[in-house]
PDB file of C-alpha atoms in Angstrom:
ATOM      1  CA  MET A  88       4.809  36.309  53.171  1.00 94.00           C
ATOM      2  CA  ILE A  89       2.560  37.816  50.493  1.00 98.00           C
ATOM      3  CA  ILE A  90      -0.007  40.180  51.988  1.00 98.00           C
ATOM      4  CA  VAL A  91      -3.256  41.018  50.179  1.00 98.00           C
ATOM      5  CA  THR A  92      -5.367  43.889  51.492  1.00 98.00           C
ATOM      6  CA  GLY A  93      -9.091  44.190  50.915  1.00 95.00           C
ATOM      7  CA  ALA A  94      -9.506  40.426  50.665  1.00 96.00           C
ATOM      8  CA  ASN A  95     -13.206  40.674  51.499  1.00 95.00           C
ATOM      9  CA  GLY A  96     -13.820  42.692  48.333  1.00 94.00           C
ATOM     10  CA  GLN A  97     -14.426  41.314  44.868  1.00 94.00           C
ATOM     11  CA  LEU A  98     -10.940  41.735  43.415  1.00 96.00           C
ATOM     12  CA  GLY A  99      -9.021  41.138  46.643  1.00 96.00           C
ATOM     13  CA  ARG A 100     -10.897  37.918  47.332  1.00 97.00           C
ATOM     14  CA  MET A 101     -10.262  36.646  43.807  1.00 97.00           C
ATOM     15  CA  VAL A 102      -6.555  37.349  44.205  1.00 98.00           C
ATOM     16  CA  ALA A 103      -6.417  35.525  47.554  1.00 97.00           C
ATOM     17  CA  GLU A 104      -8.277  32.524  46.146  1.00 96.00           C
ATOM     18  CA  ARG A 105      -5.960  32.291  43.150  1.00 97.00           C
ATOM     19  CA  LEU A 106      -2.859  32.733  45.302  1.00 97.00           C
ATOM     20  CA  LEU A 107      -3.901  29.613  47.182  1.00 97.00           C
ATOM     21  CA  GLU A 108      -3.478  27.713  43.916  1.00 96.00           C
ATOM     22  CA  ALA A 109      -0.004  29.168  43.362  1.00 96.00           C
ATOM     23  CA  VAL A 110       1.767  29.189  46.739  1.00 96.00           C
ATOM     24  CA  PRO A 111       1.384  27.410  50.107  1.00 97.00           C
ATOM     25  CA  ALA A 112      -1.331  28.875  52.319  1.00 97.00           C
ATOM     26  CA  GLU A 113       1.149  29.644  55.101  1.00 96.00           C
ATOM     27  CA  GLU A 114       2.883  32.097  52.769  1.00 97.00           C
ATOM     28  CA  ILE A 115      -0.290  34.163  52.314  1.00 98.00           C
ATOM     29  CA  GLY A 116      -1.668  36.799  54.652  1.00 98.00           C
ATOM     30  CA  VAL A 117      -4.734  38.962  54.230  1.00 98.00           C
ATOM     31  CA  SER A 118      -5.336  42.356  55.770  1.00 97.00           C
ATOM     32  CA  VAL A 119      -9.063  43.011  56.183  1.00 97.00           C
ATOM     33  CA  ARG A 120     -11.259  45.356  58.179  1.00 95.00           C
ATOM     34  CA  ASP A 121     -13.680  42.548  59.054  1.00 96.00           C
ATOM     35  CA  VAL A 122     -11.793  39.457  60.224  1.00 96.00           C
ATOM     36  CA  GLU A 123     -14.974  37.398  60.604  1.00 96.00           C
ATOM     37  CA  ALA A 124     -15.831  37.828  56.922  1.00 96.00           C
ATOM     38  CA  ALA A 125     -12.482  36.239  56.010  1.00 96.00           C
ATOM     39  CA  ARG A 126     -12.858  33.298  58.380  1.00 95.00           C
ATOM     40  CA  ASP A 127     -13.106  30.856  55.467  1.00 96.00           C
ATOM     41  CA  LEU A 128      -9.660  31.910  54.253  1.00 97.00           C
ATOM     42  CA  GLY A 129      -8.305  31.371  57.753  1.00 96.00           C
ATOM     43  CA  ALA A 130      -9.768  27.874  57.777  1.00 97.00           C
ATOM     44  CA  ARG A 131      -7.709  27.127  54.671  1.00 97.00           C
ATOM     45  CA  GLY A 132      -4.463  28.173  56.346  1.00 97.00           C
ATOM     46  CA  VAL A 133      -4.260  31.825  55.297  1.00 97.00           C
ATOM     47  CA  ARG A 134      -3.115  34.256  57.992  1.00 98.00           C
ATOM     48  CA  VAL A 135      -6.018  36.635  58.615  1.00 98.00           C
ATOM     49  CA  ARG A 136      -5.380  39.878  60.481  1.00 97.00           C
ATOM     50  CA  ARG A 137      -7.284  43.116  60.905  1.00 97.00           C
ATOM     51  CA  GLY A 138      -5.886  45.990  58.904  1.00 97.00           C
ATOM     52  CA  ASP A 139      -7.606  49.306  58.249  1.00 96.00           C
ATOM     53  CA  PHE A 140      -5.990  52.077  56.222  1.00 96.00           C
ATOM     54  CA  ALA A 141      -7.937  54.591  58.332  1.00 94.00           C
ATOM     55  CA  ASP A 142      -6.442  53.112  61.523  1.00 96.00           C
ATOM     56  CA  PRO A 143      -2.670  53.108  60.954  1.00 96.00           C
ATOM     57  CA  ASP A 144      -1.955  51.352  64.247  1.00 97.00           C
ATOM     58  CA  THR A 145      -3.503  48.148  62.848  1.00 97.00           C
ATOM     59  CA  LEU A 146      -1.174  47.900  59.867  1.00 98.00           C
ATOM     60  CA  PRO A 147       2.188  46.878  61.421  1.00 97.00           C
ATOM     61  CA  HIS A 148       0.568  43.711  62.761  1.00 97.00           C
ATOM     62  CA  ALA A 149      -1.385  43.081  59.551  1.00 98.00           C
ATOM     63  CA  PHE A 150       1.736  43.516  57.383  1.00 98.00           C
ATOM     64  CA  GLU A 151       4.183  41.728  59.682  1.00 97.00           C
ATOM     65  CA  GLY A 152       6.725  39.615  57.802  1.00 97.00           C
ATOM     66  CA  ALA A 153       5.662  40.917  54.401  1.00 97.00           C
ATOM     67  CA  SER A 154       7.819  40.189  51.374  1.00 97.00           C
ATOM     68  CA  LYS A 155       5.246  41.696  48.998  1.00 98.00           C
ATOM     69  CA  VAL A 156       2.100  43.673  49.725  1.00 98.00           C
ATOM     70  CA  LEU A 157      -0.789  44.103  47.310  1.00 98.00           C
ATOM     71  CA  ILE A 158      -2.679  47.280  48.194  1.00 98.00           C
ATOM     72  CA  VAL A 159      -6.158  47.025  46.729  1.00 97.00           C
ATOM     73  CA  SER A 160      -7.493  50.542  46.201  1.00 95.00           C
ATOM     74  CA  THR A 161     -10.247  51.573  48.585  1.00 92.00           C
ATOM     75  CA  GLY A 162     -13.865  52.243  47.699  1.00 87.00           C
ATOM     76  CA  THR A 163     -13.603  55.838  48.896  1.00 90.00           C
ATOM     77  CA  THR A 164     -12.498  58.805  46.809  1.00 91.00           C
ATOM     78  CA  GLY A 165     -10.725  62.089  47.267  1.00 92.00           C
ATOM     79  CA  GLU A 166      -8.457  63.020  50.161  1.00 93.00           C
ATOM     80  CA  ALA A 167      -9.591  60.080  52.315  1.00 94.00           C
ATOM     81  CA  ALA A 168      -8.647  57.563  49.608  1.00 96.00           C
ATOM     82  CA  VAL A 169      -5.237  59.058  48.924  1.00 97.00           C
ATOM     83  CA  ARG A 170      -4.462  59.394  52.633  1.00 97.00           C
ATOM     84  CA  GLY A 171      -5.385  55.736  53.194  1.00 97.00           C
ATOM     85  CA  HIS A 172      -3.279  54.557  50.275  1.00 98.00           C
ATOM     86  CA  ARG A 173      -0.280  56.593  51.467  1.00 98.00           C
ATOM     87  CA  THR A 174      -0.672  55.144  54.947  1.00 98.00           C
ATOM     88  CA  ALA A 175      -0.694  51.601  53.549  1.00 98.00           C
ATOM     89  CA  ILE A 176       2.359  52.276  51.382  1.00 98.00           C
ATOM     90  CA  ALA A 177       4.293  53.646  54.360  1.00 97.00           C
ATOM     91  CA  ALA A 178       3.281  50.651  56.492  1.00 98.00           C
ATOM     92  CA  ALA A 179       4.332  48.178  53.793  1.00 98.00           C
ATOM     93  CA  ALA A 180       7.724  49.877  53.501  1.00 98.00           C
ATOM     94  CA  ALA A 181       8.149  49.879  57.289  1.00 97.00           C
ATOM     95  CA  ALA A 182       7.308  46.163  57.401  1.00 97.00           C
ATOM     96  CA  GLY A 183      10.241  45.473  55.087  1.00 97.00           C
ATOM     97  CA  ALA A 184       8.310  44.586  51.944  1.00 97.00           C
ATOM     98  CA  LYS A 185      10.584  44.083  48.951  1.00 97.00           C
ATOM     99  CA  ARG A 186       7.840  45.144  46.534  1.00 98.00           C
ATOM    100  CA  ILE A 187       4.594  47.048  46.895  1.00 98.00           C
ATOM    101  CA  LEU A 188       1.836  46.426  44.368  1.00 98.00           C
ATOM    102  CA  TYR A 189      -1.223  48.605  43.901  1.00 98.00           C
ATOM    103  CA  THR A 190      -4.438  48.203  41.935  1.00 98.00           C
ATOM    104  CA  SER A 191      -4.498  51.386  39.884  1.00 98.00           C
ATOM    105  CA  HIS A 192      -6.399  52.184  36.695  1.00 97.00           C
ATOM    106  CA  MET A 193      -5.601  52.652  33.033  1.00 97.00           C
ATOM    107  CA  GLY A 194      -7.172  56.131  33.244  1.00 96.00           C
ATOM    108  CA  ALA A 195      -5.068  57.321  36.189  1.00 97.00           C
ATOM    109  CA  SER A 196      -4.429  61.022  35.646  1.00 97.00           C
ATOM    110  CA  PRO A 197      -4.458  64.197  37.748  1.00 97.00           C
ATOM    111  CA  SER A 198      -6.664  65.870  35.129  1.00 96.00           C
ATOM    112  CA  SER A 199      -9.303  63.169  34.578  1.00 97.00           C
ATOM    113  CA  GLN A 200     -12.944  64.147  35.035  1.00 96.00           C
ATOM    114  CA  PHE A 201     -13.650  60.785  36.712  1.00 96.00           C
ATOM    115  CA  VAL A 202     -13.052  61.339  40.426  1.00 94.00           C
ATOM    116  CA  PRO A 203     -11.083  58.145  41.248  1.00 96.00           C
ATOM    117  CA  MET A 204      -8.508  58.758  38.519  1.00 97.00           C
ATOM    118  CA  PRO A 205      -6.675  61.688  40.219  1.00 97.00           C
ATOM    119  CA  ASP A 206      -6.644  59.554  43.383  1.00 97.00           C
ATOM    120  CA  HIS A 207      -4.876  56.773  41.514  1.00 98.00           C
ATOM    121  CA  ALA A 208      -2.387  59.246  40.047  1.00 98.00           C
ATOM    122  CA  ALA A 209      -1.610  60.654  43.504  1.00 98.00           C
ATOM    123  CA  THR A 210      -1.127  57.137  44.883  1.00 98.00           C
ATOM    124  CA  GLU A 211       1.259  56.279  42.056  1.00 98.00           C
ATOM    125  CA  GLU A 212       3.259  59.372  42.964  1.00 97.00           C
ATOM    126  CA  ALA A 213       3.454  58.103  46.562  1.00 98.00           C
ATOM    127  CA  LEU A 214       4.703  54.754  45.270  1.00 98.00           C
ATOM    128  CA  ARG A 215       7.467  56.484  43.317  1.00 96.00           C
ATOM    129  CA  HIS A 216       8.655  58.165  46.511  1.00 96.00           C
ATOM    130  CA  SER A 217       8.305  55.123  48.762  1.00 96.00           C
ATOM    131  CA  GLY A 218      11.880  53.921  48.318  1.00 95.00           C
ATOM    132  CA  VAL A 219      10.570  50.416  47.596  1.00 97.00           C
ATOM    133  CA  PRO A 220      10.308  48.716  44.179  1.00 97.00           C
ATOM    134  CA  PHE A 221       6.673  48.880  43.116  1.00 98.00           C
ATOM    135  CA  THR A 222       4.179  47.684  40.573  1.00 98.00           C
ATOM    136  CA  SER A 223       1.152  49.781  39.750  1.00 98.00           C
ATOM    137  CA  LEU A 224      -1.369  47.547  38.023  1.00 98.00           C
ATOM    138  CA  ARG A 225      -3.130  49.894  35.618  1.00 98.00           C
ATOM    139  CA  ASN A 226      -6.304  47.874  35.343  1.00 98.00           C
ATOM    140  CA  GLY A 227      -8.875  48.317  32.620  1.00 97.00           C
ATOM    141  CA  PHE A 228     -12.366  49.485  33.507  1.00 95.00           C
ATOM    142  CA  TYR A 229     -14.197  46.769  35.423  1.00 95.00           C
ATOM    143  CA  ILE A 230     -16.627  44.999  33.138  1.00 95.00           C
ATOM    144  CA  SER A 231     -19.002  44.417  36.057  1.00 92.00           C
ATOM    145  CA  SER A 232     -19.631  48.176  36.143  1.00 91.00           C
ATOM    146  CA  ALA A 233     -21.217  47.936  32.710  1.00 90.00           C
ATOM    147  CA  VAL A 234     -23.850  45.569  34.086  1.00 88.00           C
ATOM    148  CA  GLU A 235     -24.905  48.117  36.690  1.00 87.00           C
ATOM    149  CA  LEU A 236     -24.997  50.912  34.120  1.00 88.00           C
ATOM    150  CA  VAL A 237     -27.321  49.013  31.772  1.00 88.00           C
ATOM    151  CA  ARG A 238     -29.507  47.078  34.205  1.00 85.00           C
ATOM    152  CA  GLY A 239     -32.396  49.520  33.874  1.00 87.00           C
ATOM    153  CA  ALA A 240     -32.328  49.188  30.097  1.00 91.00           C
ATOM    154  CA  LEU A 241     -33.285  45.538  30.397  1.00 88.00           C
ATOM    155  CA  GLU A 242     -36.569  46.615  31.963  1.00 88.00           C
ATOM    156  CA  THR A 243     -37.336  49.692  29.853  1.00 92.00           C
ATOM    157  CA  GLY A 244     -35.745  48.808  26.513  1.00 94.00           C
ATOM    158  CA  VAL A 245     -33.969  52.190  26.587  1.00 95.00           C
ATOM    159  CA  LEU A 246     -30.332  52.718  27.527  1.00 95.00           C
ATOM    160  CA  ALA A 247     -30.458  56.399  28.448  1.00 95.00           C
ATOM    161  CA  ALA A 248     -27.120  57.908  29.451  1.00 95.00           C
ATOM    162  CA  PRO A 249     -24.895  60.889  28.626  1.00 97.00           C
ATOM    163  CA  GLU A 250     -22.704  60.980  25.565  1.00 96.00           C
ATOM    164  CA  ASP A 251     -19.847  58.584  26.175  1.00 96.00           C
ATOM    165  CA  GLY A 252     -16.838  57.082  24.433  1.00 96.00           C
ATOM    166  CA  PRO A 253     -15.267  53.681  23.880  1.00 95.00           C
ATOM    167  CA  VAL A 254     -14.178  51.793  26.998  1.00 97.00           C
ATOM    168  CA  ALA A 255     -11.797  48.829  27.271  1.00 97.00           C
ATOM    169  CA  TRP A 256     -13.970  46.798  29.623  1.00 97.00           C
ATOM    170  CA  THR A 257     -11.992  44.202  31.589  1.00 97.00           C
ATOM    171  CA  ALA A 258     -13.035  41.282  33.793  1.00 97.00           C
ATOM    172  CA  HIS A 259     -12.094  41.026  37.473  1.00 96.00           C
ATOM    173  CA  ALA A 260     -11.062  37.406  36.926  1.00 96.00           C
ATOM    174  CA  ASP A 261      -8.472  38.335  34.293  1.00 98.00           C
ATOM    175  CA  LEU A 262      -7.095  41.127  36.472  1.00 98.00           C
ATOM    176  CA  ALA A 263      -6.909  38.854  39.510  1.00 98.00           C
ATOM    177  CA  ASP A 264      -4.885  36.330  37.529  1.00 98.00           C
ATOM    178  CA  ALA A 265      -2.524  39.097  36.425  1.00 98.00           C
ATOM    179  CA  ALA A 266      -2.109  40.298  40.017  1.00 98.00           C
ATOM    180  CA  VAL A 267      -1.162  36.781  41.120  1.00 98.00           C
ATOM    181  CA  LEU A 268       1.461  36.564  38.380  1.00 97.00           C
ATOM    182  CA  ALA A 269       2.865  39.914  39.501  1.00 97.00           C
ATOM    183  CA  LEU A 270       2.914  38.761  43.128  1.00 97.00           C
ATOM    184  CA  THR A 271       4.602  35.445  42.424  1.00 96.00           C
ATOM    185  CA  GLY A 272       6.856  36.217  39.445  1.00 91.00           C
ATOM    186  CA  GLU A 273       9.131  38.829  37.963  1.00 86.00           C
ATOM    187  CA  VAL A 274       6.635  40.649  35.769  1.00 87.00           C
ATOM    188  CA  LEU A 275       5.223  44.184  35.555  1.00 94.00           C
ATOM    189  CA  ASP A 276       7.693  46.511  37.229  1.00 95.00           C
ATOM    190  CA  GLY A 277       6.716  50.136  37.884  1.00 96.00           C
ATOM    191  CA  LEU A 278       3.707  51.506  36.004  1.00 97.00           C
ATOM    192  CA  SER A 279       2.224  48.648  34.021  1.00 97.00           C
ATOM    193  CA  PRO A 280       0.832  49.067  30.521  1.00 97.00           C
ATOM    194  CA  ALA A 281      -2.936  49.292  30.412  1.00 97.00           C
ATOM    195  CA  LEU A 282      -4.234  45.864  31.452  1.00 98.00           C
ATOM    196  CA  THR A 283      -7.335  45.668  29.300  1.00 97.00           C
ATOM    197  CA  GLY A 284      -9.867  43.386  27.753  1.00 96.00           C
ATOM    198  CA  PRO A 285      -9.738  42.658  24.008  1.00 96.00           C
ATOM    199  CA  GLU A 286     -12.016  45.410  22.653  1.00 96.00           C
ATOM    200  CA  VAL A 287     -13.389  48.887  23.230  1.00 96.00           C
ATOM    201  CA  ILE A 288     -17.157  49.267  23.341  1.00 96.00           C
ATOM    202  CA  ASP A 289     -19.343  52.296  23.969  1.00 96.00           C
ATOM    203  CA  MET A 290     -22.908  52.400  25.273  1.00 96.00           C
ATOM    204  CA  ALA A 291     -24.335  52.076  21.761  1.00 97.00           C
ATOM    205  CA  GLY A 292     -22.286  48.933  21.262  1.00 97.00           C
ATOM    206  CA  ILE A 293     -23.499  47.516  24.562  1.00 96.00           C
ATOM    207  CA  ALA A 294     -27.088  48.241  23.518  1.00 96.00           C
ATOM    208  CA  GLU A 295     -26.489  46.233  20.339  1.00 96.00           C
ATOM    209  CA  ILE A 296     -25.100  43.320  22.349  1.00 96.00           C
ATOM    210  CA  LEU A 297     -28.056  43.404  24.736  1.00 94.00           C
ATOM    211  CA  THR A 298     -30.421  43.404  21.774  1.00 95.00           C
ATOM    212  CA  ARG A 299     -28.792  40.250  20.423  1.00 94.00           C
ATOM    213  CA  LEU A 300     -28.731  38.519  23.787  1.00 92.00           C
ATOM    214  CA  THR A 301     -32.269  39.359  24.870  1.00 90.00           C
ATOM    215  CA  GLY A 302     -34.012  39.196  21.520  1.00 91.00           C
ATOM    216  CA  ARG A 303     -35.738  42.521  22.164  1.00 91.00           C
ATOM    217  CA  PRO A 304     -34.655  45.966  20.978  1.00 95.00           C
ATOM    218  CA  ILE A 305     -32.526  47.959  23.412  1.00 95.00           C
ATOM    219  CA  ARG A 306     -32.355  51.538  22.169  1.00 96.00           C
ATOM    220  CA  ARG A 307     -29.453  53.854  23.026  1.00 97.00           C
ATOM    221  CA  VAL A 308     -30.623  57.371  23.892  1.00 96.00           C
ATOM    222  CA  VAL A 309     -28.229  60.214  24.681  1.00 97.00           C
ATOM    223  CA  VAL A 310     -29.304  62.557  27.491  1.00 96.00           C
ATOM    224  CA  SER A 311     -27.541  65.617  28.851  1.00 97.00           C
ATOM    225  CA  ASP A 312     -25.217  65.342  31.831  1.00 97.00           C
ATOM    226  CA  ASP A 313     -27.559  67.550  33.872  1.00 96.00           C
ATOM    227  CA  ASP A 314     -30.660  65.520  33.052  1.00 96.00           C
ATOM    228  CA  TYR A 315     -28.874  62.261  33.820  1.00 95.00           C
ATOM    229  CA  ARG A 316     -27.648  63.570  37.151  1.00 96.00           C
ATOM    230  CA  ALA A 317     -31.101  64.869  38.062  1.00 96.00           C
ATOM    231  CA  GLN A 318     -32.670  61.527  37.196  1.00 93.00           C
ATOM    232  CA  LEU A 319     -30.179  59.670  39.380  1.00 93.00           C
ATOM    233  CA  VAL A 320     -30.798  61.953  42.341  1.00 96.00           C
ATOM    234  CA  THR A 321     -34.572  61.645  41.879  1.00 94.00           C
ATOM    235  CA  HIS A 322     -34.192  57.882  42.134  1.00 90.00           C
ATOM    236  CA  GLY A 323     -32.317  58.159  45.424  1.00 94.00           C
ATOM    237  CA  VAL A 324     -28.701  58.144  44.291  1.00 93.00           C
ATOM    238  CA  PRO A 325     -26.617  60.357  46.647  1.00 94.00           C
ATOM    239  CA  GLU A 326     -25.379  63.519  44.954  1.00 94.00           C
ATOM    240  CA  PRO A 327     -21.648  62.626  45.232  1.00 92.00           C
ATOM    241  CA  SER A 328     -22.349  59.266  43.585  1.00 93.00           C
ATOM    242  CA  ALA A 329     -24.368  60.962  40.856  1.00 94.00           C
ATOM    243  CA  ASP A 330     -21.512  63.387  40.225  1.00 95.00           C
ATOM    244  CA  LEU A 331     -19.085  60.451  40.045  1.00 94.00           C
ATOM    245  CA  LEU A 332     -21.186  58.704  37.390  1.00 95.00           C
ATOM    246  CA  VAL A 333     -21.516  61.864  35.314  1.00 96.00           C
ATOM    247  CA  GLY A 334     -17.734  62.220  35.522  1.00 96.00           C
ATOM    248  CA  LEU A 335     -17.339  58.671  34.277  1.00 96.00           C
ATOM    249  CA  PHE A 336     -19.132  59.495  31.028  1.00 97.00           C
ATOM    250  CA  ALA A 337     -17.194  62.758  30.660  1.00 97.00           C
ATOM    251  CA  ALA A 338     -13.897  60.897  31.047  1.00 97.00           C
ATOM    252  CA  ALA A 339     -15.016  58.278  28.526  1.00 97.00           C
ATOM    253  CA  ARG A 340     -15.791  61.104  26.072  1.00 96.00           C
ATOM    254  CA  ASP A 341     -12.220  62.318  26.639  1.00 96.00           C
ATOM    255  CA  GLY A 342     -10.889  58.879  25.696  1.00 95.00           C
ATOM    256  CA  ASP A 343      -9.495  58.080  29.156  1.00 95.00           C
ATOM    257  CA  PHE A 344     -10.531  54.422  28.937  1.00 96.00           C
ATOM    258  CA  ALA A 345     -10.158  53.850  25.208  1.00 92.00           C
ATOM    259  CA  PRO A 346      -6.794  52.238  24.415  1.00 87.00           C
ATOM    260  CA  VAL A 347      -6.743  48.449  24.115  1.00 94.00           C
ATOM    261  CA  ASP A 348      -3.394  46.904  25.022  1.00 96.00           C
ATOM    262  CA  PRO A 349      -2.307  43.297  24.365  1.00 96.00           C
ATOM    263  CA  THR A 350      -0.259  43.042  27.586  1.00 97.00           C
ATOM    264  CA  LEU A 351      -2.931  41.368  29.724  1.00 98.00           C
ATOM    265  CA  ALA A 352      -3.695  38.585  27.243  1.00 98.00           C
ATOM    266  CA  GLU A 353       0.019  38.043  26.588  1.00 97.00           C
ATOM    267  CA  LEU A 354       0.716  37.857  30.314  1.00 97.00           C
ATOM    268  CA  LEU A 355      -2.080  35.355  30.899  1.00 97.00           C
ATOM    269  CA  GLY A 356      -1.249  33.331  27.812  1.00 97.00           C
ATOM    270  CA  ARG A 357      -4.905  33.182  26.804  1.00 97.00           C
ATOM    271  CA  PRO A 358      -7.668  35.408  25.422  1.00 97.00           C
ATOM    272  CA  THR A 359      -9.258  37.819  27.883  1.00 97.00           C
ATOM    273  CA  VAL A 360     -12.994  37.984  28.557  1.00 96.00           C
ATOM    274  CA  ARG A 361     -15.178  39.664  25.916  1.00 96.00           C
ATOM    275  CA  MET A 362     -18.099  41.887  26.829  1.00 95.00           C
ATOM    276  CA  GLU A 363     -20.669  39.742  25.030  1.00 95.00           C
ATOM    277  CA  ASP A 364     -19.548  36.579  26.802  1.00 94.00           C
ATOM    278  CA  TYR A 365     -19.560  38.335  30.159  1.00 94.00           C
ATOM    279  CA  LEU A 366     -23.047  39.771  29.672  1.00 93.00           C
ATOM    280  CA  LYS A 367     -24.315  36.407  28.477  1.00 91.00           C
ATOM    281  CA  SER A 368     -23.270  34.814  31.775  1.00 88.00           C
ATOM    282  CA  ALA A 369     -24.022  37.751  34.068  1.00 83.00           C
ATOM    283  CA  LEU A 370     -27.493  38.731  32.893  1.00 75.00           C
ATOM    284  CA  THR A 371     -30.667  36.699  32.768  1.00 63.00           C
ATOM    285  CA  PRO A 372     -32.628  37.844  29.707  1.00 48.00           C
ATOM    286  CA  PRO A 373     -36.133  39.080  30.589  1.00 46.00           C
ATOM    287  CA  ARG A 374     -38.878  36.583  29.802  1.00 49.00           C
TER     288      ARG A 374
END
């Protein structure tokens, strides 16, 4: 049985849905914290069981009979995230999984200024020591994050953010398809190459795209890290979240998310989603 954790989240749900097109439903199990939210998957024949990385006693039942387990990284950061990932890895190994897969990041590094990246690096180290063959899917930066970063610019006409760097933005849908191929085939062993979209684009480039799509000027303005953080906090963003966003721009300046790699498109056998096409479908231009 293939087990997918976090199947109520955006990426985990996409993987579960696509798995249903690739293998019989009775060969798929999902491990979720909220069983009710996954009821629709259960109605389609998927085994739905409660599994919570913070409650290790739930995982043996959730992972029972696993041949492969996809551990979708949690939305937390720091010690809690790494502890949860290690707990899930240990539970997958104890359940007899023949391969453990994990949704990591192309920028995974102990020294990255973006808080989740050291967490991913620590989890990859746990995978190496698990005693089980593993695949760490080093996903490109989620393209949906760009929408949240620029949403205010659609109202003000100004994309104000710290100095940044080029990012290989990548669509959830492409990454979900790659995860399914890794779960059902013999591809991507160990640390994967960077699984990225087809181009690197910085905030100035996104402003240019928004200008074309909306027909009104969107101006890129660089602000200091401190001013950006203060503005976020003033608008009600919790301080840890503000620090995380500032770290994102610092890591982009360092080039953590810059390389484009052809592996994802080659694996899928088709072009991957471009930023302009994604924004065109995701954003409604202001009238």
